[in-house]
């Protein structure tokens, strides 16, 4: 079957955001990256900075809950407003994010970047789960252009961002972030190019 | 540039061998999987069983040599017959395998399955490095059909094979086996199908 929901995990500076945006444009479907943060902020009443910061981490208690209850049972149990008030901040944010991602997928075709959407939606068969990587020099060039920093600062930013994403993924899924087996298709944008990556993904969804 | 040398890492039972063979047939180029074992056996005078068994593992001394000298320097230093006689068996086999893979790539377009060919050839820019994964039920079905064993034995075989491949890759490259970032393109054959995987790979090389 043709895939309708596209999730994109990506290394920092790999061009995953750009590829996701182009795919969404070409397919004429909604694109969710920072938009996810905005919606969670609106729903929770928390600031976008807080969502951005805590959405990258998880407390041990959250992992413990998943390990003991299973993630679906845990997530479902947290959806009532009453429960959420008793939760720690990162867990609250995760409950909002999980609920939102499931809701968006239910609504119709879309592209969702990051936030372990591949794991949150892994039981759906209408998803195409992607991971985008790139060679380090290209990633550094991209971060320099985006953040107007020097090469050393760009490399530091990349290492820190990827460390946080790997931690976040590990805490939420108990899996190693970026393992090929967890995705349907993994593309190196340096080797294949942004256009070809975009084309390959669109082909699976049209 | 169009890629000429195709290396394929693969989970046991993922269909990576079949995909590699079909790609080689469609492109009309040589295919090396068990053929590698046969050639190393001929050149070394060792049995194919020995090559198969020891080619999956590495001793600590080998890793230590790589860590201290760098792999290329280490491999180059081992190529004379005199040196090889002083080497431990797994190191001898690795030196033969490395030399053979570099030689095959130098000769012209081909498909090489396994044996860390992606790492051995990582400095060449005319290679397409692939990793093939698949969902466990499909892998079990494939191993049952190939080895005529029951499901439990098939699953045990898969776990053991993948553990050996991960160890081998770790020892040779000091990297985690199956990480998307180490390949140009990673494909899940259960989600995409054998035909589509074959087609996607051929597209990059024609």
Coordinates of C-alpha atoms in Angstrom, one line a residue:
Chain A
X1 CA 0.0 0.0 0.0
X2 CA 1.1 3.6 -0.6
X3 CA 2.2 5.3 2.6
X4 CA 0.4 8.4 3.8
X5 CA 2.1 9.4 7.0
X6 CA 5.8 10.2 6.7
X7 CA 8.0 10.4 9.8
X8 CA 11.5 11.7 9.6
X9 CA 14.3 11.1 12.1
X10 CA 17.5 13.1 11.2
X11 CA 21.0 13.9 12.3
X12 CA 21.5 17.6 13.1
X13 CA 22.5 19.4 9.9
X14 CA 21.6 16.5 7.7
X15 CA 19.0 18.4 5.7
X16 CA 16.2 16.3 7.1
X17 CA 14.0 19.4 7.8
X18 CA 14.5 20.6 4.2
X19 CA 13.8 17.2 2.7
X20 CA 10.6 16.9 4.8
X21 CA 9.4 20.3 3.9
X22 CA 10.0 19.7 0.1
X23 CA 8.2 16.3 0.3
X24 CA 5.2 17.9 2.0
X25 CA 5.1 20.6 -0.6
X26 CA 5.4 18.2 -3.5
X27 CA 2.7 15.9 -2.0
X28 CA 0.5 18.8 -0.9
X29 CA 0.2 17.6 2.6
X30 CA 0.8 19.3 6.0
X31 CA 4.4 19.5 7.5
X32 CA 5.0 19.4 11.2
X33 CA 8.4 20.2 12.7
X34 CA 8.5 23.4 14.9
X35 CA 4.7 23.6 14.4
X36 CA 4.4 20.6 16.8
X37 CA 6.1 22.7 19.5
X38 CA 3.7 25.6 18.9
X39 CA 0.6 23.4 19.1
X40 CA 1.9 21.7 22.3
X41 CA 2.6 25.1 23.8
X42 CA -0.9 26.3 23.0
X43 CA -2.5 23.2 24.4
X44 CA -0.4 23.0 27.6
X45 CA -0.1 26.7 28.3
X46 CA 3.7 26.2 28.6
X47 CA 6.2 28.3 26.6
X48 CA 7.7 27.1 23.3
X49 CA 11.2 27.3 24.9
X50 CA 10.1 24.9 27.7
X51 CA 8.5 22.5 25.2
X52 CA 11.7 22.6 23.0
X53 CA 14.0 22.1 26.0
X54 CA 12.1 19.3 27.9
X55 CA 10.9 17.6 24.7
X56 CA 14.5 16.5 24.2
X57 CA 14.8 14.7 27.5
X58 CA 13.1 12.2 29.6
X59 CA 13.2 11.5 33.3
X60 CA 13.9 8.0 34.6
X61 CA 10.4 7.8 36.1
X62 CA 9.0 8.0 32.5
X63 CA 11.2 5.2 31.3
X64 CA 10.4 3.2 34.3
X65 CA 6.7 3.7 33.6
X66 CA 7.1 2.5 30.0
X67 CA 9.2 -0.5 31.1
X68 CA 6.7 -1.6 33.6
X69 CA 3.4 -0.8 31.9
X70 CA 4.3 -0.7 28.2
X71 CA 4.3 2.6 26.3
X72 CA 0.8 2.5 24.9
X73 CA -0.8 1.7 28.3
X74 CA 1.4 4.4 29.9
X75 CA 0.5 7.0 27.3
X76 CA -3.2 6.2 27.4
X77 CA -3.3 6.4 31.2
X78 CA -1.8 9.9 31.1
X79 CA -4.3 11.5 28.8
X80 CA -6.8 12.8 31.3
X81 CA -6.3 16.4 32.5
X82 CA -6.4 15.2 36.1
X83 CA -3.5 12.8 35.6
X84 CA -1.4 15.3 33.7
X85 CA -1.4 17.8 36.6
X86 CA 0.3 15.1 38.8
X87 CA 3.0 14.4 36.2
X88 CA 6.5 15.9 36.1
X89 CA 7.1 18.5 33.4
X90 CA 9.0 16.3 30.8
X91 CA 6.3 13.6 31.2
X92 CA 3.5 16.1 30.7
X93 CA 5.1 17.4 27.6
X94 CA 5.6 13.9 26.3
X95 CA 2.0 13.0 26.9
X96 CA 0.9 16.1 24.9
X97 CA 3.4 15.3 22.1
X98 CA 2.4 11.7 21.9
X99 CA -1.3 12.5 21.8
X100 CA -0.8 15.2 19.2
X101 CA 1.3 13.0 16.9
X102 CA -1.3 10.2 17.1
X103 CA -4.1 12.7 16.4
X104 CA -2.3 14.2 13.4
X105 CA -1.7 10.7 11.9
X106 CA -5.4 9.9 12.5
X107 CA -6.4 13.1 10.7
X108 CA -4.7 12.3 7.4
X109 CA -1.5 12.4 5.3
X110 CA 1.3 14.5 6.7
X111 CA 5.0 14.8 7.3
X112 CA 6.2 14.7 11.0
X113 CA 9.9 15.5 11.8
X114 CA 11.5 14.2 15.0
X115 CA 10.0 13.6 18.4
X116 CA 10.2 9.8 18.0
X117 CA 7.2 9.9 15.8
X118 CA 8.4 6.7 14.1
X119 CA 8.1 4.9 17.5
X120 CA 4.9 6.6 18.5
X121 CA 3.3 5.5 15.3
X122 CA 5.0 2.1 14.8
X123 CA 1.8 0.1 15.0
X124 CA 0.3 1.9 12.0
X125 CA 0.9 0.3 8.6
X126 CA 0.2 3.5 6.6
X127 CA 3.5 5.1 7.7
X128 CA 6.8 5.5 6.0
X129 CA 9.5 5.9 8.6
X130 CA 12.7 7.6 7.4
X131 CA 16.1 8.5 8.8
X132 CA 18.3 11.2 7.2
X133 CA 22.0 11.3 7.8
X134 CA 24.8 13.3 6.1
X135 CA 28.6 13.5 6.1
X136 CA 30.0 15.7 8.9
X137 CA 31.5 18.5 6.6
X138 CA 28.1 19.0 5.0
X139 CA 26.4 19.1 8.3
X140 CA 28.9 21.7 9.6
X141 CA 28.4 23.8 6.5
X142 CA 24.6 23.7 7.0
X143 CA 24.8 24.7 10.7
X144 CA 27.2 27.5 9.9
X145 CA 24.8 28.9 7.3
X146 CA 21.8 28.6 9.6
X147 CA 23.2 29.8 12.9
X148 CA 26.0 32.1 11.6
X149 CA 28.6 30.5 13.9
X150 CA 32.2 29.3 13.1
X151 CA 33.1 25.7 12.3
X152 CA 34.1 24.7 15.8
X153 CA 30.8 26.1 17.3
X154 CA 28.8 24.4 14.5
X155 CA 30.5 21.0 15.2
X156 CA 29.9 21.4 19.0
X157 CA 26.2 22.2 18.3
X158 CA 25.9 19.1 16.1
X159 CA 27.5 16.8 18.7
X160 CA 25.3 18.2 21.5
X161 CA 22.1 18.1 19.5
X162 CA 22.7 14.5 18.3
X163 CA 23.6 13.5 21.9
X164 CA 20.3 14.9 23.1
X165 CA 18.3 13.3 20.4
X166 CA 20.0 9.9 21.0
X167 CA 19.2 10.3 24.8
X168 CA 15.6 11.2 24.1
X169 CA 15.1 8.3 21.7
X170 CA 16.8 5.9 24.1
X171 CA 14.6 7.1 27.0
X172 CA 11.4 6.9 25.1
X173 CA 11.9 3.7 23.1
X174 CA 14.8 1.9 24.9
X175 CA 16.4 1.6 21.4
X176 CA 19.6 3.0 19.9
X177 CA 18.8 6.2 17.9
X178 CA 19.7 5.9 14.2
X179 CA 19.7 2.1 13.8
X180 CA 18.7 1.3 10.2
X181 CA 16.4 -1.6 11.3
X182 CA 14.1 0.9 13.0
X183 CA 13.2 2.7 9.8
X184 CA 11.8 1.7 6.4
X185 CA 14.3 3.9 4.4
X186 CA 17.5 5.6 5.5
X187 CA 19.1 8.1 3.2
X188 CA 22.5 9.9 3.3
X189 CA 21.8 13.3 1.8
X190 CA 25.5 14.0 1.1
X191 CA 25.8 10.9 -1.0
X192 CA 22.4 11.0 -2.7
X193 CA 21.6 14.7 -2.7
X194 CA 18.6 16.6 -1.4
X195 CA 16.7 16.3 -4.7
X196 CA 17.1 12.6 -5.0
X197 CA 16.2 12.0 -1.4
X198 CA 13.0 14.1 -1.9
X199 CA 12.2 12.2 -5.1
X200 CA 12.7 8.8 -3.6
X201 CA 10.4 9.5 -0.7
X202 CA 7.7 11.0 -2.8
X203 CA 7.8 7.9 -5.1
X204 CA 6.7 5.8 -2.1
X205 CA 3.7 8.0 -1.3
X206 CA 2.1 8.7 -4.7
Chain B
X1 CA 28.5 10.5 -10.1
X2 CA 27.0 7.1 -10.8
X3 CA 28.2 4.5 -8.3
X4 CA 30.0 1.4 -9.6
X5 CA 30.8 -0.7 -6.6
X6 CA 27.9 -1.8 -4.4
X7 CA 28.5 -3.1 -0.9
X8 CA 25.7 -4.7 1.0
X9 CA 25.5 -5.2 4.8
X10 CA 22.4 -7.1 5.8
X11 CA 20.5 -8.6 8.7
X12 CA 20.3 -12.4 8.6
X13 CA 17.2 -13.4 6.6
X14 CA 16.6 -9.9 5.4
X15 CA 16.8 -10.9 1.7
X16 CA 20.1 -8.9 1.3
X17 CA 21.7 -11.8 -0.6
X18 CA 18.8 -12.1 -3.0
X19 CA 18.6 -8.3 -3.6
X20 CA 22.4 -8.2 -4.2
X21 CA 22.2 -11.0 -6.7
X22 CA 19.3 -9.5 -8.6
X23 CA 21.0 -6.1 -8.7
X24 CA 24.2 -7.8 -10.1
X25 CA 22.1 -9.6 -12.7
X26 CA 20.2 -6.5 -13.8
X27 CA 23.4 -4.4 -14.0
X28 CA 25.4 -7.3 -15.6
X29 CA 28.2 -7.1 -13.1
X30 CA 29.9 -9.7 -10.9
X31 CA 28.4 -10.7 -7.6
X32 CA 30.5 -11.7 -4.6
X33 CA 29.1 -13.3 -1.4
X34 CA 30.2 -16.9 -0.8
X35 CA 32.4 -16.5 -3.8
X36 CA 34.6 -14.3 -1.6
X37 CA 35.1 -17.3 0.8
X38 CA 36.0 -19.6 -2.1
X39 CA 38.7 -17.2 -3.4
X40 CA 40.2 -16.6 0.0
X41 CA 40.3 -20.4 0.6
X42 CA 42.1 -20.9 -2.7
X43 CA 44.6 -18.1 -2.0
X44 CA 45.3 -19.0 1.6
X45 CA 45.2 -22.8 1.3
X46 CA 42.7 -22.8 4.2
X47 CA 39.3 -24.6 4.1
X48 CA 36.1 -22.7 3.2
X49 CA 34.7 -23.7 6.6
X50 CA 37.7 -22.1 8.4
X51 CA 37.3 -18.9 6.4
X52 CA 33.6 -18.8 7.0
X53 CA 34.1 -19.4 10.8
X54 CA 37.0 -17.1 11.5
X55 CA 35.9 -14.4 9.0
X56 CA 33.1 -13.7 11.4
X57 CA 35.3 -12.9 14.4
X58 CA 38.3 -10.8 15.3
X59 CA 40.9 -11.1 18.1
X60 CA 41.6 -8.2 20.4
X61 CA 45.2 -8.0 19.0
X62 CA 43.7 -7.2 15.6
X63 CA 41.6 -4.3 17.0
X64 CA 44.5 -3.1 19.0
X65 CA 46.6 -3.0 15.8
X66 CA 43.9 -1.0 14.0
X67 CA 43.5 1.4 17.0
X68 CA 47.2 2.1 17.2
X69 CA 48.2 2.1 13.5
X70 CA 45.0 2.9 11.7
X71 CA 43.4 0.2 9.6
X72 CA 44.9 1.0 6.2
X73 CA 48.5 1.1 7.6
X74 CA 47.7 -2.1 9.5
X75 CA 46.3 -3.9 6.4
X76 CA 49.1 -2.7 4.1
X77 CA 51.8 -3.9 6.6
X78 CA 50.3 -7.4 6.6
X79 CA 50.2 -8.0 2.8
X80 CA 53.6 -9.7 2.3
X81 CA 53.6 -13.5 2.6
X82 CA 56.3 -13.3 5.2
X83 CA 54.2 -11.2 7.6
X84 CA 51.1 -13.4 7.1
X85 CA 52.8 -16.5 8.4
X86 CA 53.4 -14.8 11.7
X87 CA 49.8 -13.7 12.1
X88 CA 47.1 -15.4 14.1
X89 CA 44.5 -17.2 11.9
X90 CA 41.6 -14.6 12.1
X91 CA 44.1 -11.8 11.3
X92 CA 45.5 -13.8 8.3
X93 CA 42.0 -14.4 7.0
X94 CA 41.2 -10.7 7.4
X95 CA 44.2 -9.6 5.6
X96 CA 43.3 -11.9 2.7
X97 CA 39.7 -10.7 2.7
X98 CA 40.7 -7.0 2.8
X99 CA 43.2 -7.4 0.0
X100 CA 40.7 -9.3 -2.1
X101 CA 37.9 -6.7 -1.6
X102 CA 40.2 -3.8 -2.5
X103 CA 41.4 -5.8 -5.5
X104 CA 37.8 -6.5 -6.7
X105 CA 36.8 -2.9 -6.3
X106 CA 39.9 -1.8 -8.3
X107 CA 39.0 -4.2 -11.1
X108 CA 35.6 -2.7 -11.9
X109 CA 31.9 -2.6 -11.0
X110 CA 30.6 -5.4 -8.8
X111 CA 28.3 -6.2 -5.8
X112 CA 30.0 -7.3 -2.6
X113 CA 27.9 -8.7 0.3
X114 CA 29.1 -8.6 3.9
X115 CA 32.6 -8.8 5.3
X116 CA 32.6 -5.0 6.3
X117 CA 33.2 -4.1 2.6
X118 CA 31.6 -0.7 3.3
X119 CA 34.3 0.0 5.8
X120 CA 37.2 -1.5 3.8
X121 CA 36.2 0.7 0.8
X122 CA 35.0 3.8 2.7
X123 CA 37.6 6.0 1.1
X124 CA 36.5 5.3 -2.5
X125 CA 33.9 7.7 -3.8
X126 CA 32.6 5.3 -6.5
X127 CA 30.8 3.1 -4.0
X128 CA 27.2 2.8 -3.0
X129 CA 27.0 1.4 0.6
X130 CA 23.8 -0.3 1.5
X131 CA 22.2 -2.0 4.5
X132 CA 19.2 -4.3 4.2
X133 CA 16.9 -5.0 7.2
X134 CA 13.5 -6.7 7.4
X135 CA 10.8 -7.4 10.0
X136 CA 11.5 -10.4 12.2
X137 CA 8.6 -12.6 11.0
X138 CA 9.8 -12.3 7.4
X139 CA 13.3 -13.1 8.4
X140 CA 12.2 -16.2 10.2
X141 CA 10.1 -17.3 7.2
X142 CA 13.1 -16.9 5.0
X143 CA 15.5 -18.9 7.3
X144 CA 12.9 -21.7 7.7
X145 CA 12.6 -22.0 3.9
X146 CA 16.4 -21.9 3.4
X147 CA 17.5 -24.2 6.2
X148 CA 14.4 -26.4 6.7
X149 CA 14.3 -25.8 10.4
X150 CA 11.4 -24.9 12.7
X151 CA 10.5 -21.3 13.8
X152 CA 12.4 -21.5 17.1
X153 CA 15.6 -22.7 15.5
X154 CA 15.3 -20.1 12.8
X155 CA 15.0 -17.3 15.3
X156 CA 17.9 -18.7 17.2
X157 CA 20.0 -18.8 14.0
X158 CA 19.1 -15.2 13.2
X159 CA 20.0 -13.9 16.7
X160 CA 23.3 -15.8 16.6
X161 CA 24.2 -14.7 13.1
X162 CA 23.4 -11.1 13.7
X163 CA 25.4 -11.1 17.0
X164 CA 28.4 -12.5 15.2
X165 CA 28.1 -9.9 12.4
X166 CA 27.8 -7.1 14.9
X167 CA 30.9 -8.4 16.8
X168 CA 32.8 -8.7 13.6
X169 CA 31.9 -5.2 12.5
X170 CA 32.7 -3.7 15.9
X171 CA 36.0 -5.4 16.1
X172 CA 37.0 -4.4 12.6
X173 CA 35.6 -0.8 12.5
X174 CA 35.0 0.1 16.2
X175 CA 31.5 1.1 15.1
X176 CA 28.0 -0.2 15.8
X177 CA 26.8 -2.5 13.1
X178 CA 23.7 -1.4 11.3
X179 CA 23.8 2.3 12.2
X180 CA 22.1 4.3 9.3
X181 CA 24.9 6.9 9.3
X182 CA 27.5 4.4 8.1
X183 CA 25.6 3.7 4.8
X184 CA 24.4 5.7 1.8
X185 CA 21.0 3.9 1.7
X186 CA 19.3 1.5 4.1
X187 CA 16.2 -0.4 3.0
X188 CA 13.7 -2.4 4.9
X189 CA 12.8 -5.2 2.5
X190 CA 9.6 -6.1 4.4
X191 CA 8.2 -2.6 4.0
X192 CA 9.5 -1.8 0.5
X193 CA 9.5 -5.3 -1.0
X194 CA 12.5 -7.1 -2.8
X195 CA 11.6 -5.7 -6.2
X196 CA 11.4 -2.1 -5.1
X197 CA 14.7 -2.4 -3.2
X198 CA 16.4 -3.9 -6.3
X199 CA 15.0 -1.1 -8.5
X200 CA 16.0 1.7 -6.1
X201 CA 19.6 0.3 -6.0
X202 CA 19.8 -0.1 -9.7
X203 CA 18.6 3.4 -10.3
X204 CA 21.7 4.8 -8.4
X205 CA 24.1 2.8 -10.6
X206 CA 22.8 3.2 -14.2

